[in-house]
CSV table of C-alpha atoms in Angstrom, one decimal:
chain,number,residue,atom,x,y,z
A,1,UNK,CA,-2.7,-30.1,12.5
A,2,UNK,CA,0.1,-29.6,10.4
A,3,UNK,CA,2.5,-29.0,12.1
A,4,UNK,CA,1.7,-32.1,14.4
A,5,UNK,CA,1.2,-34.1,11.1
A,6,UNK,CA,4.8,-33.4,10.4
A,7,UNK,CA,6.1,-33.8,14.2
A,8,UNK,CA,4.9,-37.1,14.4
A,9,UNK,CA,6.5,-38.4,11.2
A,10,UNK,CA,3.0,-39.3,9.7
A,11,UNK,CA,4.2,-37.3,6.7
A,12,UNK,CA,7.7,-36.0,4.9
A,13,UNK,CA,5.8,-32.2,4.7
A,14,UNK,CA,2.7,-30.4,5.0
A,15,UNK,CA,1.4,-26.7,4.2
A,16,UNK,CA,0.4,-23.7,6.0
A,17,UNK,CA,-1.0,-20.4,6.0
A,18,UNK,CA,0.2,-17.8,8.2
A,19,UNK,CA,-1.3,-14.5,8.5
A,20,UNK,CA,0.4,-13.6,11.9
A,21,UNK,CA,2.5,-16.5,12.4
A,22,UNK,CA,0.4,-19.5,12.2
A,23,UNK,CA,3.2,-20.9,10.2
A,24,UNK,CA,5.6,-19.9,12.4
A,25,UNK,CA,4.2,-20.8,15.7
A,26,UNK,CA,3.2,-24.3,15.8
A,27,UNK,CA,6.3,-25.6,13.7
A,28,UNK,CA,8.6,-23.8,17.3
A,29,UNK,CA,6.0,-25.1,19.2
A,30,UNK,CA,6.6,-28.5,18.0
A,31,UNK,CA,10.2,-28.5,16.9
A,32,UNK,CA,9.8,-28.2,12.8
A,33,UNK,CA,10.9,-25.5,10.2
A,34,UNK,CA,8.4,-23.3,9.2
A,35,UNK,CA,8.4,-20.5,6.7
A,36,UNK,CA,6.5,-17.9,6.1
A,37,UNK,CA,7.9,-16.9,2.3
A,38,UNK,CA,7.4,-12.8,1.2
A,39,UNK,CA,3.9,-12.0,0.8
A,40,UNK,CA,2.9,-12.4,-3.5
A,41,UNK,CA,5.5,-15.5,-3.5
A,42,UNK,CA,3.1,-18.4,-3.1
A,43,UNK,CA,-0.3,-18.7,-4.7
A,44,UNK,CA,-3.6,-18.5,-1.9
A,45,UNK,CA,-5.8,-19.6,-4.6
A,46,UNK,CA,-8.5,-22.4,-2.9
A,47,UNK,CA,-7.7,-20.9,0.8
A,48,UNK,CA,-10.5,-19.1,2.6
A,49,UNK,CA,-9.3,-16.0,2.8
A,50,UNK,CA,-9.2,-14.2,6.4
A,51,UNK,CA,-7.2,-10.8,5.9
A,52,UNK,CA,-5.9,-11.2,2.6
A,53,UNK,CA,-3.3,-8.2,2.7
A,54,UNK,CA,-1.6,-10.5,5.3
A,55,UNK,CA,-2.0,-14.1,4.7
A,56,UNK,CA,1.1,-16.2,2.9
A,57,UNK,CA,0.9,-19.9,2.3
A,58,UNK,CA,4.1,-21.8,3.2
A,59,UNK,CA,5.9,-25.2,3.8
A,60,UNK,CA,6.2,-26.7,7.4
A,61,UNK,CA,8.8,-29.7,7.6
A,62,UNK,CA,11.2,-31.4,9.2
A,63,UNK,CA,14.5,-29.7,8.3
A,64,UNK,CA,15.8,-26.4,6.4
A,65,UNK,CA,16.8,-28.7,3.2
A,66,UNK,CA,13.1,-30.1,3.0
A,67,UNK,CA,11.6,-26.7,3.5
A,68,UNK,CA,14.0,-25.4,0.4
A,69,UNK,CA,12.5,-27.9,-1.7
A,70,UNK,CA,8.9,-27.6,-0.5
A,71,UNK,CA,9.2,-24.0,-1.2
A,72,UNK,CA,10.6,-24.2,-4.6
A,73,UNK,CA,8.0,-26.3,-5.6
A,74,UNK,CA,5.2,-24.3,-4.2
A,75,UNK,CA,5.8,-20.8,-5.4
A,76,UNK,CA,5.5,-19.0,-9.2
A,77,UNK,CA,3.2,-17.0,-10.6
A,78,UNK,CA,-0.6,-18.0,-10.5
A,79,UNK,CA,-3.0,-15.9,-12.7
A,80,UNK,CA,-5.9,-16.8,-10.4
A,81,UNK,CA,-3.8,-15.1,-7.6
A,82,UNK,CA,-4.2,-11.6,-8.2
A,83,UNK,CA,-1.9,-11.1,-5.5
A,84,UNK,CA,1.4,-13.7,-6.9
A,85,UNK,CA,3.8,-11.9,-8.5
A,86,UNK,CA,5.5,-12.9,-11.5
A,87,UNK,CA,9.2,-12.9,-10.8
A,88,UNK,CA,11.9,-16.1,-11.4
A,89,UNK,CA,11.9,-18.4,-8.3
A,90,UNK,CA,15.7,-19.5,-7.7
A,91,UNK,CA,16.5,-22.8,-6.7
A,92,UNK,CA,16.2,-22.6,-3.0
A,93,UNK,CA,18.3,-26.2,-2.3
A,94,UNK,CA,21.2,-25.1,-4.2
A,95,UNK,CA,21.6,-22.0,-1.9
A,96,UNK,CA,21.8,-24.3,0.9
A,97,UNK,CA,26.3,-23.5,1.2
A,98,UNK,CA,26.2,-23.5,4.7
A,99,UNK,CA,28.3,-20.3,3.9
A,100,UNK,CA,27.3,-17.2,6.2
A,101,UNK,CA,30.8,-15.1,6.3
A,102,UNK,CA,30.4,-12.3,6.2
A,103,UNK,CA,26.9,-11.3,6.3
A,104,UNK,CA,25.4,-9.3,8.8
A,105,UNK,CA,22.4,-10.4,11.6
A,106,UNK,CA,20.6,-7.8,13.6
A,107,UNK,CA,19.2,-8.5,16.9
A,108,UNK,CA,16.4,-5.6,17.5
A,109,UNK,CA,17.1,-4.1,21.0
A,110,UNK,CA,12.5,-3.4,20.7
A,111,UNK,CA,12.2,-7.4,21.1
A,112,UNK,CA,14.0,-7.7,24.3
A,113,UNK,CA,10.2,-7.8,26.2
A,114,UNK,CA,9.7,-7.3,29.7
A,115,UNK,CA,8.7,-10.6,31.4
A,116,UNK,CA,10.3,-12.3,28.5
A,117,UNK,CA,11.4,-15.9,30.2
A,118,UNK,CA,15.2,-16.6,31.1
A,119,UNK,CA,15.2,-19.5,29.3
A,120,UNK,CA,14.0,-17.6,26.1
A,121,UNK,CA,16.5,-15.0,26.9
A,122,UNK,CA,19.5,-17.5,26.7
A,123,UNK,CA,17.7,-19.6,23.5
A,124,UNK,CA,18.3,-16.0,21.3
A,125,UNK,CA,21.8,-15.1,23.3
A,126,UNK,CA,22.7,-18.6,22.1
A,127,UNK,CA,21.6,-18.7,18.6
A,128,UNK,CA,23.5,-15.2,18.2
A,129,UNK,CA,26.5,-17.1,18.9
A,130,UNK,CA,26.2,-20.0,17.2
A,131,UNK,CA,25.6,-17.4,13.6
A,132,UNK,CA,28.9,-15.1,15.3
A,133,UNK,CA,30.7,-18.7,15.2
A,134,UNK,CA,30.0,-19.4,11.6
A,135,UNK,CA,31.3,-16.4,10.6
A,136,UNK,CA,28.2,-13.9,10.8
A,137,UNK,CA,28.3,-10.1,12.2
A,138,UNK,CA,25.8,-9.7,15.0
A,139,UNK,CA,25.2,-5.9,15.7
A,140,UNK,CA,22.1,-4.5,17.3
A,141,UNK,CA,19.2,-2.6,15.5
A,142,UNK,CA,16.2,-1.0,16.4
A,143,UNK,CA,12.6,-1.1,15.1
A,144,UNK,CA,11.3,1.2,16.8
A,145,UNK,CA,7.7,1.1,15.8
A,146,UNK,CA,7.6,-3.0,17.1
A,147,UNK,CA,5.8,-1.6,20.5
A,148,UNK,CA,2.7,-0.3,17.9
A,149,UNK,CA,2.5,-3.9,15.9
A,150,UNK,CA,-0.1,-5.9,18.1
A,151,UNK,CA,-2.3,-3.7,18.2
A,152,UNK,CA,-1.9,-2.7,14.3
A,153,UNK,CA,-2.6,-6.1,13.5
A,154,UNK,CA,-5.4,-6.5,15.8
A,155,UNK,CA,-7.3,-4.1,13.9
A,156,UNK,CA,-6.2,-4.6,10.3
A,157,UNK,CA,-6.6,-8.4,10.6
A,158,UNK,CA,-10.0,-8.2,12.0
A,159,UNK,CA,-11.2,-5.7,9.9
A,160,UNK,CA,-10.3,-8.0,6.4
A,161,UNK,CA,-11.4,-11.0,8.4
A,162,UNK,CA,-15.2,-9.4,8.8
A,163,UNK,CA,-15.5,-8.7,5.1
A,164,UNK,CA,-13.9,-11.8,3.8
A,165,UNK,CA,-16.2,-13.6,6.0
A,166,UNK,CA,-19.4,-12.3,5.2
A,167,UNK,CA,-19.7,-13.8,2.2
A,168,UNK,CA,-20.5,-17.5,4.8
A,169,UNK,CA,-23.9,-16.4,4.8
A,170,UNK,CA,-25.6,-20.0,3.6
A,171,UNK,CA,-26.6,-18.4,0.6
A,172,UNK,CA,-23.5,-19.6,-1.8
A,173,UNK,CA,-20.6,-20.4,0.1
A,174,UNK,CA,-20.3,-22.8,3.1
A,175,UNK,CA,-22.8,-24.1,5.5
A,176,UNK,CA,-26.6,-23.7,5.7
A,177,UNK,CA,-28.4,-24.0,8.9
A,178,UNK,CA,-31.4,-25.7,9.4
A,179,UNK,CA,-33.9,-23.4,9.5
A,180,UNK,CA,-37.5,-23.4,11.7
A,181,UNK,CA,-41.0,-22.5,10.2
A,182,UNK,CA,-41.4,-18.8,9.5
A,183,UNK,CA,-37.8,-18.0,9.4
A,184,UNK,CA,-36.8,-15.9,6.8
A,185,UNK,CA,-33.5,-14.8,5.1
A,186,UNK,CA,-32.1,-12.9,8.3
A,187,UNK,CA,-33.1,-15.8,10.5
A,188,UNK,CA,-31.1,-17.7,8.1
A,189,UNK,CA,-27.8,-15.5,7.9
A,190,UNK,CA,-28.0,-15.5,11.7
A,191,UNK,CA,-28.7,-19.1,12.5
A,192,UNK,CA,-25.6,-20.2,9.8
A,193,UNK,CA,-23.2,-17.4,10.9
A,194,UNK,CA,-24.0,-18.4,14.7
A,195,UNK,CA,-23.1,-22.1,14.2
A,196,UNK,CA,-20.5,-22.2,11.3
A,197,UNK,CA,-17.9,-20.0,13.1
A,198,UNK,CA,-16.6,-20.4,16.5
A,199,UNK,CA,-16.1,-17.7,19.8
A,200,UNK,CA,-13.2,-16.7,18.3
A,201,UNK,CA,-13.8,-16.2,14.3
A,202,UNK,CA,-17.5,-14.8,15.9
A,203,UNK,CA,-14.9,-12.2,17.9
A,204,UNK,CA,-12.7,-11.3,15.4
A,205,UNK,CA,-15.3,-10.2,12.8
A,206,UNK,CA,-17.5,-8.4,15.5
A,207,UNK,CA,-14.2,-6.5,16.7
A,208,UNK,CA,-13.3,-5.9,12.3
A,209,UNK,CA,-17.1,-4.9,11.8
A,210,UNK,CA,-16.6,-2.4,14.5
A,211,UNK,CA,-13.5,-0.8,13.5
A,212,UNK,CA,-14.7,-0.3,9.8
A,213,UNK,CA,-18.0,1.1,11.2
A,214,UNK,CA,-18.6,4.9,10.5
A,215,UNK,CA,-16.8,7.2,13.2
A,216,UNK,CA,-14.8,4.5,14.1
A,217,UNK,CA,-12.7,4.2,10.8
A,218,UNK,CA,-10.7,7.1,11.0
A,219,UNK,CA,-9.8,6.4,14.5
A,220,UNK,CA,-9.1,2.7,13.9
A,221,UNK,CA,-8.5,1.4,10.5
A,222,UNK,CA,-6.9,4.4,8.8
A,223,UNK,CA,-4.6,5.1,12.2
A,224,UNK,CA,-3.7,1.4,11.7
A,225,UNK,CA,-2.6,1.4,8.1
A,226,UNK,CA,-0.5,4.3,8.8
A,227,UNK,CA,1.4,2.2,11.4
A,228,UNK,CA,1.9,-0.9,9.2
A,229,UNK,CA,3.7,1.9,6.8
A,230,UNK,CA,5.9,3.1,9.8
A,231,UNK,CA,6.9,-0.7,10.5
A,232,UNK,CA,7.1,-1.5,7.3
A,233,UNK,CA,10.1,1.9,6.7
A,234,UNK,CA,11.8,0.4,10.1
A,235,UNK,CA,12.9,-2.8,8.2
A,236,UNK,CA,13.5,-1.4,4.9
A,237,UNK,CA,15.9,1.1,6.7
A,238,UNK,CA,17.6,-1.7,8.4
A,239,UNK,CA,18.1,-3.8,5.4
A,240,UNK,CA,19.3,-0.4,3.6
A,241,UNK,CA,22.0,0.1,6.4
A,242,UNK,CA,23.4,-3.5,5.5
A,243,UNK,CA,21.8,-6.3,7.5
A,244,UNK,CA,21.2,-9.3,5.9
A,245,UNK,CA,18.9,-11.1,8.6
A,246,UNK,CA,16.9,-10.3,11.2
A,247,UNK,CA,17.6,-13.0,14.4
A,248,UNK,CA,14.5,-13.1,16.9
A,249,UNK,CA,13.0,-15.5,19.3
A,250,UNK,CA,10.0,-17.2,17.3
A,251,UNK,CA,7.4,-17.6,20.3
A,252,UNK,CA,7.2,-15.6,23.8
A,253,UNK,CA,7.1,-19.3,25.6
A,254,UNK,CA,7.0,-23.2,24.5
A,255,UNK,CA,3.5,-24.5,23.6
A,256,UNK,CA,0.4,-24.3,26.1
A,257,UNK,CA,-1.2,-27.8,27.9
A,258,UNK,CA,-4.2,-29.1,26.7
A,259,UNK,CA,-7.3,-27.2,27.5
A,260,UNK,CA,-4.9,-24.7,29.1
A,261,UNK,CA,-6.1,-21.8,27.4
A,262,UNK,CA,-9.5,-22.6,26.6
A,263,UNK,CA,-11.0,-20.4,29.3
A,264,UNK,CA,-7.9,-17.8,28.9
A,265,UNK,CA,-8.5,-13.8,28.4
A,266,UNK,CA,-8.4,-13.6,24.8
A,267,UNK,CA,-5.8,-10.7,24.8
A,268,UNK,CA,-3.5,-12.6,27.0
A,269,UNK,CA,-3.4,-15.3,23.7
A,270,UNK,CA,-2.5,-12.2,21.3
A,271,UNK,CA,0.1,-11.8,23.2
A,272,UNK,CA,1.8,-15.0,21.9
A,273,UNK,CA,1.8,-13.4,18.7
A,274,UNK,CA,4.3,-10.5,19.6
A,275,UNK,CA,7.4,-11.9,17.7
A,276,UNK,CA,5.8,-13.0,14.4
A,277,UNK,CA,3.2,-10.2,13.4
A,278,UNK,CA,5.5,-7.6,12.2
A,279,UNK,CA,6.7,-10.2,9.2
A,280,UNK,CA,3.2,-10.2,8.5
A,281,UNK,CA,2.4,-6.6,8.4
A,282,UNK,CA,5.8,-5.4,6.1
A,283,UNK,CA,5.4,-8.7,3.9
A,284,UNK,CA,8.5,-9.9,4.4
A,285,UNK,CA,9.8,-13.4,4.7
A,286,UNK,CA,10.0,-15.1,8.0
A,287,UNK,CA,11.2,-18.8,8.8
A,288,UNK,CA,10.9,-21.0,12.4
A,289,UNK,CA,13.9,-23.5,13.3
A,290,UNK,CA,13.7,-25.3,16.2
A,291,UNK,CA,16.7,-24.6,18.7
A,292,UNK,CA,16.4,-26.0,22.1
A,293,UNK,CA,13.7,-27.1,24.8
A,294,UNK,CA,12.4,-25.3,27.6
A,295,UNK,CA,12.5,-26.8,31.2
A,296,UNK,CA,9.8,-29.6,30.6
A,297,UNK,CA,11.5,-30.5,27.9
A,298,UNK,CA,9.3,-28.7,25.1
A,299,UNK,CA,11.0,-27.5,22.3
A,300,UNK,CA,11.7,-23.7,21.6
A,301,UNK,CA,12.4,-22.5,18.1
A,302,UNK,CA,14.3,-19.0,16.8
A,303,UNK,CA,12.8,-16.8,14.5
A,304,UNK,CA,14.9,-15.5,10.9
A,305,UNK,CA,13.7,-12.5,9.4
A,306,UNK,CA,14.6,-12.0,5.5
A,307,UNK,CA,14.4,-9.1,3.2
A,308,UNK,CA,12.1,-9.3,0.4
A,309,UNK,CA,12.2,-12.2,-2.3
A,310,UNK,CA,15.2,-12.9,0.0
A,311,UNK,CA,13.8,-16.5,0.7
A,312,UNK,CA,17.1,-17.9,-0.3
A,313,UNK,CA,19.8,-16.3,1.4
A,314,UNK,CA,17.1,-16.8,4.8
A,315,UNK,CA,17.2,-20.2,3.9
A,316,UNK,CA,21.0,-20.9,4.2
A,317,UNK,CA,21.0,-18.4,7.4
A,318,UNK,CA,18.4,-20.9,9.1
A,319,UNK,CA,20.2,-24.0,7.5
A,320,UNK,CA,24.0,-22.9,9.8
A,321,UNK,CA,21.2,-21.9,12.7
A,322,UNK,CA,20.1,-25.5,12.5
A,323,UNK,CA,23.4,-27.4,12.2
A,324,UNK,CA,24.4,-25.2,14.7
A,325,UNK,CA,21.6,-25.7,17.3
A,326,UNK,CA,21.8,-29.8,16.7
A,327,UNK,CA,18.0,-30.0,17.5
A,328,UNK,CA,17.4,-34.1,17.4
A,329,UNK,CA,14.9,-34.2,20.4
A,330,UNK,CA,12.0,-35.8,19.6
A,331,UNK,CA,9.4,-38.0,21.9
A,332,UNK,CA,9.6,-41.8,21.4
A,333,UNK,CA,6.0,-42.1,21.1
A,334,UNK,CA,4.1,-39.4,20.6
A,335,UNK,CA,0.4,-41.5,21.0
C-alpha cells in the first residue's frame, strides 16, 4: 500500500518495513526509491514485530533526494528500541554530490541466476555502465555463500515470526474471536489464531514452530544461523578488499497481474525474494531505484548494496544511478 500510495502521487512519502525486501520490492515493482537503511538505524518501536533480528523500517519515495531527507528524519537513537543504536546520523541530503570518481562497484558473479530474464540481464549490464560512465570502477566479486541465503532466511524468518506471533492469542494483544458455549481458553487461542492470520502468516509460523521444535533445532535453526554468519563474512570481506557498493538487480522479474499468484506454489513466490534477502540477513543497507521497464511496459528497478552506517555514500551511488537511468515513466491515470 505504500508503495502504491507513493506511485500514484496521493502522497510526497510513505514508510516501510522490510525484513526481506518488502521495502525493496514494491518500490521496483512500482518505479519508486526504496531503502532499506542498516539494521539498529531506524527505530521499530509500534511495528508488530515478525523476525525482529531482520526487520528495518525505511522510507519509500519518489526520488533519491526525497528518500535522503525521509531518512534523516526517521533515524536516531530510540531508548524504547532496544535494538537502535546510538551513533550521529549525518545529513543524508548534503551527501547528495553526484560525485562517484573513484569509488569502486562490485557486481557479484553468484547473482548472475539461471533463468534470470534477458531483459533483467541488460537492466544490470546497463546500470554498470551508466556508474562506469560517471566515473565508478566496476570489477566483479563473489559471495559465495548467496546460493545458501533463501533457504537461511526461510528458516530464521519463520522461526522469529512463530514466537513473535504467539503472543496474538486474544488474551492481550489483537483480536478476539467470538467464541461458542462451552468453549474454553484453547478453543479460544484456536478460533482467534485461525481467523486473525491469513494462509500465509498461518504457514510461516507452522513452518518457524517446526524448525524450533526439539530434534529439529539443531538441524534447522542452529545450521541456519551459522549460514547468516558465513554470508554475513562474504560482504565484510568484499567491503575490506575496497568496494564501496554492491550493484544488483532489485527483483528477479517486474510485478505479478492481479490475482496472478493467488493460487501460486508458495515456494515459487520465495523465489522473488532471491536478490534482497541477503541485505537482510548481514544487516546491511540496501536501496531500490527504478531504472527501466520490462516489455509491457512495467518498470524494473536496480538494487545498491551499502556497507554498514554507509547510508550516505549509498545514497549518492543511487542518486548518479538515477540521473543516469532518466526513469520519468509513469501511467497517466493510474484508476
Amino acid at each position: 500500500w505504500s508503495a502504491s500510495a507513493v506511485a500514484a502521487d496521493l502522497c510526497m512519502a510513505a514508510t516501510g518495513t522490510d525484513t526481506g525486501g518488502s521495502i525493496r520490492q514494491p518500490a521496483a515493482f512500482t518505479g519508486i526509491v526504496g531503502i532499506k537503511p542498516t539494521y539498529g538505524r531506524c527505530s521499530r518501536w509500534g511495528i508488530v514485530a515478525f523476525a525482529s533480528s531482520l526487520d528495518q523500517a525505511g522510507p519509500m519515495t519518489r526520488t533519491v533526494r526525497d528518500a535522503a531527507i525521509m531518512l534523516g528524519a526517521m533515524s536516531g537513537h530510540d531508548p524504547k528500541d532496544s535494538t537502535s543504536v546510538d551513533i550521529p546520523v549525518p545529513d543524508f541530503e548534503a551527501m547528495l554530490t553526484g560525485d562517484i570518481r573513484g569509488k569502486t562497484i562490485g557486481i557479484p558473479k553468484e547473482y548472475r541466476m539461471e533463468g534470470m530474464p534477458a531483459e533483467i540481464e541488460k537492466l544490470w549490464s546497463d546500470g554498470a555502465e551508466m556508474l562506469r560512465d560517471a566515473g565508478a570502477e566496476i570489477v566483479e566479486i563473489s559471495l559465495p555463500h548467496t546460493k545458501y541465503a533463501l533457504p537461511a532466511y526461510y528458516v530464521i524468518a519463520p522461526a522469529e515470526a512463530s514466537s513473535n506471533l504467539a503472543r496474538y492469542d486474544g488474551v492481550r494483544y489483537g483480536r478476539r474471536a467470538k467464541l461458542g458455549q462451552g468453549d474454553g481458553i484453547a478453543e479460544m487461542y484456536e478460533k482467534t489464531r485461525a481467523e486473525g492470520f491469513g494462509k500465509e502468516v498461518q504457514r510461516r509460523v507452522m513452518i518457524g514452530t517446526y524448525v524450533l521444535s526439539a530434534g529439529f533445532y539443531d538441524a534447522y535453526y542452529n545450521r541456519a544461523r551459522k549460514v547468516r554468519a558465513l554470508i554475513k563474512r562474504d560482504f565484510d570481506e568484499v567491503f575490506a578488499g575496497g568496494v564501496d557498493a554492491i550493484l544488483t538487480p532489485a527483483t528477479p522479474s517486474a510485478a505479478f497481474g492481479l490475482g496472478e499468484m493467488a493460487d501460486a506454489d508458495p515456494v515459487a513466490m520465495y523465489l522473488n525474494d532471491v536478490f534482497t534477502v541477503t541485505v537482510n540477513l548481514a544487516g546491511l543497507p540496501g536501496i531500490s531505484v527504478p531504472a527501466g521497464l520490462d516489455a509491457q511496459g512495467l518498470p524494473l528497478g536496480l538494487q545498491l548494496i551499502g556497507q554498514p552506517w554507509g547510508e550516505g555514500e549509498l545514497l549518492n551511488t543511487a542518486h548518479v544511478l538515477e540521473r543516469a537511468a532518466g526513469f520519468v515513466s509513469k501511467p497517466a491515470k493510474w484508476w
